[in-house]
């Protein structure tokens, strides 16, 4: 095993005494089958046996079931297993020689051990996932694959469908829902989280409490006289169907406090009220299940889709560190059912051992860590300036010194009296008080850098530009000077475009500016950004796969997920906008994009070249942060920044988690979060202590309406900020009349662990994942039910518009607001006032209650049937942005439909609005 020393793996197991392990009964497998595992013996001539790694305290890794992937029965109670030797290493897969880290990861997968694999981009992590999928399907196991973006999930779906057969592969991205009962199901991580979070059938849930073992909701348990869970898992007494008011002035029966001694119940889906506009007896067909990658609607309650799943693959698991979306990844891992194993794939990160240790704690299953820092195609990092040419960091600094400080002998690198790091430090000290000779201001252009790439045979080149408009301008400028394709290659472009459009069910007339794009493509030049239609991005990716593109200008979105390696990667700058300011790229951002360089089996090295202007370098040096500057970093050795938790408790998450598990278990889930594990919650501020004290007081005492004592809430003496935030959310939901604490009335009929009754607003809110409070209020007051389908589409666009356009793109405001604007704004204002009267000043106010007037009019017109060309003439929009907002609006509309499944008028309006939006280029296609 000497060849594997640099890939030694770490098994952080935490407190193993508290960890469950799978049953110890080995699964039977036929001789020579794919799951048969050889027990290596000491001193054998074959693969060297690996002793189980030891915990730092001397505790051996507990072995799971046998090496067979069939050894797991999902949901079965875990038992302690006896220790077993590891299986022999797999050295080859499908004729490919495996790298050491791939063999080690596969060994752990064959041992039924959750595994975190951290390796540089382009080193073959996905092959490990392919092996797991292949082996699991051979033994009839179910497996889920999740990715951060729909483009990656769609790409993997096409690959898996070709390899394993479309009948064995399903997909749920929100945009597309197909074959959800397949043994291999691909989805975005948001879809998985939502399925895990929402289920009506609690008894069928993997977390159901066995009869006779009620879960205590509060610190003071409810009376034992209360009835157990009914067989269906739902309470017996739904609220009356007529209980939904359209105005706060007419409270429903279900909202009114129960009289002393009367039975109380939690609201069920069948108990949801209908709109007053719904004729009696109107049939209620279900809405089409779907959603978007951000907050997708789910096709059915979780257990039906997740039943029997043995493994979940989290591709790009370092998305845990995403400021906005990281919370979704953390929640999905926390909510995984017992017995489901995890395979996490990530680029190299600084705190991989900590992440694996947290996964062990969060899931209750040992998690092996396999790391490799060696790329199969090494990267060479260089910098380019018109005066210096292409240089390493030392050469760049020497050239800069020559032009900026020609008379400073103490800055000479000659004679090796200074190394480049010391030179950089001295230059930084000078720059703090010095002036730069502006007559020496350089003007290094992208054309010069691309010419260098051509001269050095570095095509295809991926050129990253952090501006959509610059991507397009650069491509046009290059095309005016160069044509890189021969006649046969131009014909390949034409055929590829025709075939791709045919596969997508589109015609050329539906693609704006297609003739101009064709002129670029037939010169071997293209651009790729989020403002393009999905069909155009698909064509560009197909052309790159066919190796007829020579230069591709792209924004950083191209670096996520889509597997399109090239020979060289160029950076137009190493800064990007953060609001009104510029900031250097993070190590994670740089490495993610740079990792695309170098094609395995084709290139010896991958070239990464960054365009550096001397005046920008001077400005960076003047920041007094020399060690953090991009040119000061040894990119061949550095790792990305440590992953930090971004867990944020949405009201939907708090509501569903509490409804499923009760307060006590919800608190336990949060204590197992990465945020808590990383110690963020150890130091509670005085203000948080005061908030906890107020919360504790608010949950106790007399209920003024019923004269009954509320269930006692006892917070910890020094509660963590996360638990304080959780109880603040519960208190807000109580004050807003989404939930109601259950009074301890003898004889009440409730779930033993349902310490809060769901009121009608709360029942609506459970199925909403976007602006849930605002949308709940709109539905509760009947606003969507009273709109035309086109107006409803516009309202949905106004709700999701700002968040859908994350890139900072802003649409122009219309000359006049929509007809429904005043009514919708009034609902938001009433919610804000109720929120403030309750005394909860939430920092999410602005975002939660914001409506985007700019997005309303285009979506309303599109849903009414206007053509894409006419719409773009009226509104200066990027067609890809229109598609993005339409897909988000469609998802929200479907969430509305699922939130009120018995409201006939809403169902009718949603169907018509979705049909108006989901057409032409907006319609999602695989």
CSV table of N, CA, C and O in Angstrom, one decimal, residues 46 176 183 187 273 450 511 615 740 743 786 788 864 895:
chain,number,residue,atom,x,y,z
A,46,UNK,N,-2.1,-11.1,-3.6
A,46,UNK,CA,-3.0,-10.3,-4.3
A,46,UNK,C,-3.1,-8.9,-3.7
A,46,UNK,O,-2.1,-8.4,-3.2
A,176,UNK,N,-38.9,19.1,-14.8
A,176,UNK,CA,-39.2,17.8,-15.4
A,176,UNK,C,-39.5,16.8,-14.4
A,176,UNK,O,-38.8,16.7,-13.4
A,183,UNK,N,-35.8,2.8,-9.9
A,183,UNK,CA,-34.8,2.5,-8.9
A,183,UNK,C,-33.7,3.6,-8.8
A,183,UNK,O,-33.1,3.7,-7.7
A,187,UNK,N,-32.5,14.1,-9.0
A,187,UNK,CA,-33.2,15.3,-8.5
A,187,UNK,C,-32.3,16.4,-8.1
A,187,UNK,O,-31.1,16.1,-7.8
A,273,UNK,N,-60.2,24.0,3.8
A,273,UNK,CA,-61.4,24.7,3.4
A,273,UNK,C,-61.3,25.0,1.9
A,273,UNK,O,-60.3,25.1,1.3
A,450,UNK,N,-6.1,35.5,-26.1
A,450,UNK,CA,-6.6,34.4,-27.0
A,450,UNK,C,-5.5,34.1,-28.1
A,450,UNK,O,-5.3,33.0,-28.4
A,511,UNK,N,-35.9,30.8,-31.9
A,511,UNK,CA,-34.7,31.2,-31.2
A,511,UNK,C,-34.3,32.6,-31.6
A,511,UNK,O,-33.9,32.8,-32.8
A,615,UNK,N,-2.1,48.3,-13.3
A,615,UNK,CA,-2.7,49.2,-12.4
A,615,UNK,C,-3.6,48.5,-11.4
A,615,UNK,O,-3.8,49.0,-10.3
A,740,UNK,N,-51.4,27.0,17.0
A,740,UNK,CA,-51.9,27.4,18.3
A,740,UNK,C,-51.5,26.3,19.3
A,740,UNK,O,-51.7,25.1,19.1
A,743,UNK,N,-54.0,23.4,24.5
A,743,UNK,CA,-54.3,23.5,26.0
A,743,UNK,C,-54.3,22.1,26.6
A,743,UNK,O,-54.8,21.1,25.9
A,786,UNK,N,-59.4,35.1,-7.2
A,786,UNK,CA,-60.2,36.1,-7.9
A,786,UNK,C,-59.6,36.7,-9.1
A,786,UNK,O,-60.1,37.6,-9.8
A,788,UNK,N,-57.7,36.5,-13.0
A,788,UNK,CA,-57.7,35.7,-14.2
A,788,UNK,C,-56.4,34.9,-14.3
A,788,UNK,O,-55.5,35.2,-13.6
A,864,UNK,N,-50.8,35.4,-21.4
A,864,UNK,CA,-51.9,35.7,-22.3
A,864,UNK,C,-51.7,35.3,-23.7
A,864,UNK,O,-52.7,35.4,-24.5
A,895,UNK,N,-47.2,25.0,-6.3
A,895,UNK,CA,-47.2,24.9,-4.8
A,895,UNK,C,-48.5,25.5,-4.3
A,895,UNK,O,-49.1,24.9,-3.3
